[in-house]
């Protein structure tokens, strides 16, 4: 973490910083835009899917960080764990806890120790 600024907060935690509250973002936000059509320019807005860093942590050990839309994170964690063959079946996942942070999201999974190794 960078040293605190004169205001006591690191730059990315100041209210004016574009990444403030990254882990608390909604899955879709309306964003301002400029539509270009040849030489014509029109201002507008559009719904845009948000992405945030999501860390998957198995039994307290970090495994991977990926960018993902901040919705259905338990399903993302379970699906990744199953599709990557980390566990043999869904019953091996004892629990999933999602914790949101200023810099992203952590999905903590409890799985058999031999699978976590």
Coordinates of N, CA, C and O in Angstrom, one line a residue:
X1 N 0.9 -1.2 0.0 CA 0.0 0.0 0.0 C 0.9 1.2 0.0 O 1.9 1.3 0.7
X2 N 0.6 2.2 -0.8 CA 1.4 3.4 -0.8 C 1.3 4.2 0.5 O 0.4 4.0 1.2
X3 N 2.3 5.0 0.7 CA 2.3 5.8 2.0 C 1.1 6.7 2.0 O 0.6 7.2 1.0
X4 N 0.5 6.9 3.2 CA -0.6 7.8 3.3 C -0.3 9.2 2.8 O 0.8 9.7 2.9
X5 N -1.3 9.9 2.2 CA -1.1 11.2 1.7 C -1.3 12.2 2.8 O -1.5 11.8 4.0
X6 N -1.1 13.5 2.5 CA -1.2 14.5 3.6 C -2.5 14.5 4.3 O -2.7 14.8 5.4
X7 N -3.6 14.0 3.5 CA -4.9 14.0 4.1 C -5.2 12.7 4.9 O -6.2 12.5 5.4
X8 N -4.2 11.9 5.1 CA -4.3 10.7 5.9 C -4.7 9.5 5.1 O -4.7 8.4 5.7
X9 N -5.2 9.6 3.9 CA -5.6 8.5 3.1 C -4.7 8.3 1.9 O -4.3 9.2 1.3
X10 N -4.5 7.0 1.5 CA -3.8 6.8 0.2 C -4.6 7.4 -0.9 O -5.8 7.5 -0.8
X11 N -4.0 7.8 -2.0 CA -4.7 8.4 -3.1 C -5.9 7.6 -3.6 O -7.0 8.2 -3.9
X12 N -5.8 6.3 -3.7 CA -6.9 5.5 -4.2 C -8.1 5.4 -3.3 O -9.2 4.9 -3.6
X13 N -8.0 5.9 -2.0 CA -9.1 5.9 -1.1 C -9.7 7.3 -0.9 O -10.6 7.4 -0.1
X14 N -9.3 8.2 -1.6 CA -9.8 9.6 -1.6 C -11.1 9.6 -2.3 O -11.3 8.9 -3.4
X15 N -12.1 10.4 -1.9 CA -13.4 10.4 -2.6 C -13.4 10.7 -4.1 O -14.2 10.3 -4.8
X16 N -12.4 11.5 -4.5 CA -12.4 11.9 -5.9 C -11.7 10.9 -6.8 O -11.7 11.0 -8.0
X17 N -11.1 9.8 -6.2 CA -10.4 8.8 -7.0 C -11.4 7.9 -7.8 O -12.4 7.5 -7.2
X18 N -11.1 7.7 -9.1 CA -12.0 6.9 -9.9 C -12.2 5.4 -9.4 O -13.2 4.8 -9.8
X19 N -11.3 4.9 -8.7 CA -11.4 3.5 -8.2 C -11.9 3.4 -6.8 O -12.0 2.3 -6.2
X20 N -12.4 4.5 -6.2 CA -12.9 4.4 -4.8 C -14.0 3.4 -4.7 O -15.0 3.4 -5.5
X21 N -13.9 2.5 -3.7 CA -15.0 1.6 -3.5 C -15.1 0.5 -4.6 O -16.2 0.0 -4.8
X22 N -14.0 0.2 -5.2 CA -14.0 -0.8 -6.3 C -14.8 -2.0 -6.0 O -15.6 -2.5 -6.8
X23 N -14.6 -2.6 -4.8 CA -15.3 -3.9 -4.5 C -16.8 -3.7 -4.2 O -17.5 -4.7 -4.1
X24 N -17.2 -2.5 -4.1 CA -18.6 -2.2 -3.8 C -19.4 -1.7 -5.0 O -20.6 -1.3 -4.9
X25 N -18.8 -1.8 -6.2 CA -19.5 -1.4 -7.4 C -20.7 -2.2 -7.7 O -20.8 -3.4 -7.4
X26 N -21.7 -1.6 -8.4 CA -22.9 -2.4 -8.8 C -22.5 -3.0 -10.1 O -21.6 -2.6 -10.8
X27 N -23.2 -4.1 -10.5 CA -22.8 -4.8 -11.7 C -23.0 -4.0 -13.0 O -22.2 -4.2 -13.9
X28 N -23.9 -3.1 -13.0 CA -24.1 -2.3 -14.2 C -24.2 -0.8 -13.8 O -25.0 -0.5 -12.9
X29 N -23.6 0.1 -14.5 CA -23.6 1.5 -14.2 C -24.0 2.2 -15.5 O -23.6 1.8 -16.6
X30 N -24.6 3.4 -15.4 CA -24.8 4.2 -16.6 C -23.7 5.2 -16.7 O -23.3 5.8 -15.8
X31 N -23.0 5.2 -17.9 CA -21.9 6.0 -18.1 C -22.1 7.0 -19.3 O -22.8 6.7 -20.2
X32 N -21.6 8.2 -19.1 CA -21.7 9.2 -20.1 C -20.8 8.8 -21.3 O -19.8 8.2 -21.1
X33 N -21.2 9.2 -22.5 CA -20.4 8.9 -23.7 C -20.6 9.9 -24.8 O -21.5 10.7 -24.7
X34 N -19.8 9.8 -25.7 CA -19.9 10.7 -26.9 C -20.0 9.7 -28.1 O -19.1 8.9 -28.3
X35 N -21.1 9.8 -28.9 CA -21.3 9.0 -30.1 C -20.7 9.7 -31.3 O -21.0 10.9 -31.5
X36 N -19.8 9.0 -32.0 CA -19.2 9.6 -33.2 C -19.8 9.0 -34.4 O -19.8 7.8 -34.6
X37 N -20.2 9.8 -35.4 CA -20.8 9.3 -36.6 C -20.2 10.3 -37.7 O -20.7 11.3 -38.0
X38 N -19.1 9.8 -38.3 CA -18.4 10.7 -39.2 C -17.9 11.9 -38.5 O -17.2 11.8 -37.5
X39 N -18.3 13.1 -38.9 CA -17.9 14.3 -38.3 C -18.9 14.7 -37.2 O -18.6 15.7 -36.4
X40 N -20.0 14.0 -37.1 CA -21.0 14.4 -36.1 C -20.7 13.8 -34.7 O -20.2 12.6 -34.6
X41 N -20.9 14.5 -33.7 CA -20.7 14.1 -32.3 C -22.0 14.3 -31.5 O -22.6 15.4 -31.6
X42 N -22.5 13.3 -30.8 CA -23.6 13.4 -29.9 C -23.3 12.9 -28.5 O -22.8 11.8 -28.4
X43 N -23.7 13.6 -27.5 CA -23.5 13.2 -26.1 C -24.6 12.2 -25.8 O -25.7 12.3 -26.4
X44 N -24.4 11.3 -25.0 CA -25.4 10.3 -24.6 C -24.9 9.5 -23.3 O -24.0 9.9 -22.6
X45 N -25.6 8.5 -23.1 CA -25.3 7.6 -21.9 C -25.7 6.2 -22.3 O -26.5 6.0 -23.2
X46 N -25.0 5.2 -21.7 CA -25.3 3.8 -21.9 C -25.0 3.0 -20.7 O -24.2 3.4 -19.9
X47 N -25.7 1.9 -20.5 CA -25.5 1.0 -19.4 C -24.2 0.2 -19.8 O -24.1 -0.4 -20.9
X48 N -23.3 0.1 -18.8 CA -22.1 -0.6 -19.1 C -21.8 -1.6 -17.9 O -22.0 -1.2 -16.7
X49 N -21.4 -2.8 -18.2 CA -21.1 -3.8 -17.2 C -19.8 -3.4 -16.5 O -18.8 -3.0 -17.2
X50 N -19.8 -3.4 -15.2 CA -18.6 -3.1 -14.4 C -17.8 -4.3 -14.3 O -18.3 -5.4 -14.3
X51 N -16.5 -4.2 -14.1 CA -15.6 -5.3 -13.7 C -14.8 -4.8 -12.5 O -14.3 -3.7 -12.5
X52 N -14.5 -5.8 -11.6 CA -13.7 -5.5 -10.5 C -12.8 -6.7 -10.3 O -13.1 -7.8 -10.7
X53 N -11.6 -6.5 -9.6 CA -10.7 -7.7 -9.3 C -11.4 -8.6 -8.3 O -11.9 -8.1 -7.3
X54 N -11.4 -9.8 -8.6 CA -12.0 -10.8 -7.6 C -10.9 -11.9 -7.4 O -10.4 -12.5 -8.3
X55 N -10.5 -12.0 -6.1 CA -9.5 -13.0 -5.7 C -10.2 -14.2 -5.1 O -11.2 -14.1 -4.3
X56 N -9.8 -15.4 -5.6 CA -10.3 -16.6 -5.0 C -9.3 -17.1 -4.0 O -8.1 -17.3 -4.4
X57 N -9.7 -17.4 -2.8 CA -8.8 -17.8 -1.7 C -9.3 -19.1 -1.2 O -10.5 -19.2 -0.8
X58 N -8.5 -20.1 -1.2 CA -8.8 -21.5 -0.8 C -8.2 -21.7 0.6 O -6.9 -21.7 0.7
X59 N -9.0 -22.0 1.6 CA -8.5 -22.3 2.9 C -7.5 -21.3 3.4 O -6.5 -21.6 4.0
X60 N -7.7 -20.0 3.1 CA -6.8 -18.9 3.6 C -5.6 -18.7 2.7 O -4.8 -17.8 2.9
X61 N -5.5 -19.4 1.6 CA -4.4 -19.2 0.6 C -4.9 -18.7 -0.7 O -5.7 -19.3 -1.3
X62 N -4.3 -17.5 -1.1 CA -4.8 -16.9 -2.4 C -4.4 -17.9 -3.6 O -3.3 -18.5 -3.6
X63 N -5.3 -18.0 -4.5 CA -5.0 -18.8 -5.7 C -5.0 -18.0 -7.0 O -4.1 -18.2 -7.8
X64 N -6.0 -17.2 -7.2 CA -6.1 -16.5 -8.5 C -6.8 -15.2 -8.3 O -7.7 -15.1 -7.4
X65 N -6.5 -14.2 -9.1 CA -7.3 -12.9 -9.2 C -7.7 -12.8 -10.6 O -6.9 -12.9 -11.5
X66 N -9.0 -12.5 -10.8 CA -9.5 -12.3 -12.2 C -10.5 -11.1 -12.1 O -11.0 -10.7 -11.1
X67 N -10.7 -10.5 -13.3 CA -11.6 -9.4 -13.4 C -13.0 -10.0 -13.7 O -13.1 -11.0 -14.5
X68 N -14.0 -9.6 -13.0 CA -15.4 -10.1 -13.1 C -16.4 -9.0 -12.8 O -16.1 -8.1 -12.0
X69 N -17.6 -9.2 -13.3 CA -18.7 -8.4 -13.0 C -19.1 -8.7 -11.5 O -19.2 -9.9 -11.2
X70 N -19.3 -7.7 -10.7 CA -19.5 -8.0 -9.2 C -20.9 -8.4 -8.9 O -21.6 -7.8 -8.2
X71 N -21.3 -9.5 -9.5 CA -22.6 -10.1 -9.3 C -22.5 -11.6 -9.3 O -21.6 -12.2 -10.0
X72 N -23.3 -12.3 -8.5 CA -23.3 -13.8 -8.5 C -21.8 -14.3 -8.2 O -21.4 -15.3 -8.8
X73 N -21.1 -13.7 -7.3 CA -19.7 -14.1 -7.1 C -19.6 -15.5 -6.4 O -18.6 -16.2 -6.7
X74 N -20.6 -15.9 -5.7 CA -20.5 -17.3 -5.1 C -20.6 -18.3 -6.2 O -19.9 -19.3 -6.2
X75 N -21.5 -18.0 -7.2 CA -21.6 -18.9 -8.4 C -20.3 -18.9 -9.2 O -19.8 -20.0 -9.7
X76 N -19.7 -17.7 -9.4 CA -18.4 -17.7 -10.1 C -17.3 -18.5 -9.4 O -16.6 -19.3 -10.0
X77 N -17.2 -18.3 -8.0 CA -16.2 -19.1 -7.3 C -16.5 -20.6 -7.4 O -15.5 -21.3 -7.6
X78 N -17.7 -21.0 -7.2 CA -18.0 -22.4 -7.3 C -17.7 -23.0 -8.7 O -17.1 -24.0 -8.9
X79 N -18.2 -22.3 -9.7 CA -18.0 -22.7 -11.1 C -16.5 -22.8 -11.5 O -16.1 -23.8 -12.1
X80 N -15.7 -21.8 -11.1 CA -14.3 -21.8 -11.4 C -13.7 -23.0 -10.7 O -12.9 -23.8 -11.3
X81 N -14.0 -23.2 -9.4 CA -13.4 -24.3 -8.6 C -13.7 -25.7 -9.2 O -12.8 -26.5 -9.3
X82 N -14.9 -25.8 -9.7 CA -15.3 -27.1 -10.3 C -14.7 -27.3 -11.7 O -14.2 -28.3 -12.0
X83 N -14.8 -26.2 -12.5 CA -14.3 -26.3 -13.9 C -12.8 -26.5 -14.0 O -12.3 -27.1 -14.9
X84 N -12.1 -26.0 -13.0 CA -10.6 -26.1 -13.0 C -10.2 -27.4 -12.3 O -9.0 -27.7 -12.2
X85 N -11.1 -28.2 -11.8 CA -10.8 -29.5 -11.2 C -10.1 -29.4 -9.9 O -9.5 -30.3 -9.4
X86 N -10.3 -28.3 -9.2 CA -9.7 -28.1 -7.9 C -10.4 -29.0 -6.9 O -9.7 -29.5 -6.0
X87 N -11.7 -29.2 -7.0 CA -12.4 -30.2 -6.2 C -13.1 -31.2 -7.1 O -13.3 -30.9 -8.3
X88 N -13.5 -32.3 -6.6 CA -14.1 -33.4 -7.4 C -15.6 -33.1 -7.7 O -16.1 -33.5 -8.7
X89 N -16.3 -32.4 -6.8 CA -17.7 -32.1 -6.9 C -18.1 -31.0 -6.0 O -17.4 -30.6 -5.1
X90 N -19.3 -30.5 -6.3 CA -19.8 -29.3 -5.5 C -19.9 -29.6 -4.0 O -19.7 -28.7 -3.2
X91 N -20.1 -30.9 -3.6 CA -20.2 -31.3 -2.2 C -18.9 -31.0 -1.5 O -18.9 -30.9 -0.3
X92 N -17.8 -31.0 -2.2 CA -16.5 -30.7 -1.6 C -16.3 -29.3 -1.2 O -15.3 -28.9 -0.5
X93 N -17.1 -28.4 -1.6 CA -17.1 -27.0 -1.2 C -17.9 -26.8 0.0 O -19.1 -26.8 0.0
X94 N -17.2 -26.6 1.2 CA -17.9 -26.6 2.5 C -18.5 -25.2 2.7 O -19.4 -25.1 3.5
X95 N -18.0 -24.2 2.0 CA -18.5 -22.8 2.2 C -17.8 -21.8 1.4 O -16.7 -22.0 1.0
X96 N -18.6 -20.8 1.1 CA -18.0 -19.6 0.3 C -18.5 -18.4 1.0 O -19.7 -18.2 1.3
X97 N -17.5 -17.5 1.3 CA -17.8 -16.2 1.9 C -17.2 -15.1 1.0 O -16.1 -15.2 0.5
X98 N -18.0 -14.1 0.6 CA -17.6 -13.0 -0.2 C -17.4 -11.8 0.6 O -18.3 -11.4 1.4
X99 N -16.2 -11.2 0.5 CA -16.0 -10.0 1.3 C -15.5 -8.9 0.3 O -14.6 -9.1 -0.5
X100 N -16.2 -7.8 0.4 CA -15.9 -6.6 -0.5 C -14.9 -5.7 0.2 O -15.0 -5.5 1.4
X101 N -14.0 -5.2 -0.6 CA -13.0 -4.3 -0.1 C -12.9 -3.0 -1.0 O -13.5 -3.0 -2.1
X102 N -12.2 -2.0 -0.6 CA -12.0 -0.8 -1.4 C -11.3 -1.1 -2.7 O -11.5 -0.4 -3.7
X103 N -10.5 -2.1 -2.8 CA -9.7 -2.4 -4.0 C -10.2 -3.6 -4.8 O -9.6 -4.0 -5.7
X104 N -11.3 -4.3 -4.3 CA -11.8 -5.4 -5.0 C -12.6 -6.3 -4.1 O -13.1 -5.9 -3.1
X105 N -12.7 -7.6 -4.5 CA -13.5 -8.6 -3.8 C -12.7 -9.8 -3.6 O -11.9 -10.2 -4.4
X106 N -12.9 -10.4 -2.4 CA -12.3 -11.7 -2.0 C -13.4 -12.7 -1.9 O -14.4 -12.5 -1.1
X107 N -13.3 -13.8 -2.6 CA -14.2 -15.0 -2.4 C -13.4 -16.0 -1.7 O -12.4 -16.6 -2.2
X108 N -13.8 -16.3 -0.4 CA -13.1 -17.3 0.4 C -13.8 -18.6 0.4 O -15.0 -18.7 0.8
X109 N -13.1 -19.6 0.0 CA -13.7 -21.0 -0.1 C -13.1 -21.9 0.9 O -11.9 -21.9 1.1
X110 N -13.9 -22.8 1.5 CA -13.4 -23.8 2.4 C -13.6 -25.1 1.6 O -14.7 -25.5 1.2
X111 N -12.5 -25.8 1.4 CA -12.5 -27.0 0.6 C -11.6 -28.0 1.4 O -10.8 -27.6 2.3
X112 N -11.6 -29.3 1.0 CA -10.7 -30.3 1.7 C -9.2 -29.8 1.5 O -8.8 -29.3 0.5
X113 N -8.5 -30.0 2.6 CA -7.1 -29.6 2.6 C -6.3 -30.2 1.4 O -5.5 -29.5 0.8
X114 N -6.5 -31.4 1.1 CA -5.8 -32.1 0.0 C -6.1 -31.4 -1.3 O -5.2 -31.3 -2.2
X115 N -7.3 -30.9 -1.5 CA -7.6 -30.2 -2.7 C -7.0 -28.8 -2.8 O -6.6 -28.3 -3.8
X116 N -6.9 -28.2 -1.6 CA -6.3 -26.8 -1.6 C -4.8 -26.9 -1.8 O -4.2 -25.9 -2.3
X117 N -4.2 -28.0 -1.5 CA -2.7 -28.2 -1.7 C -2.4 -28.2 -3.2 O -1.4 -27.7 -3.7

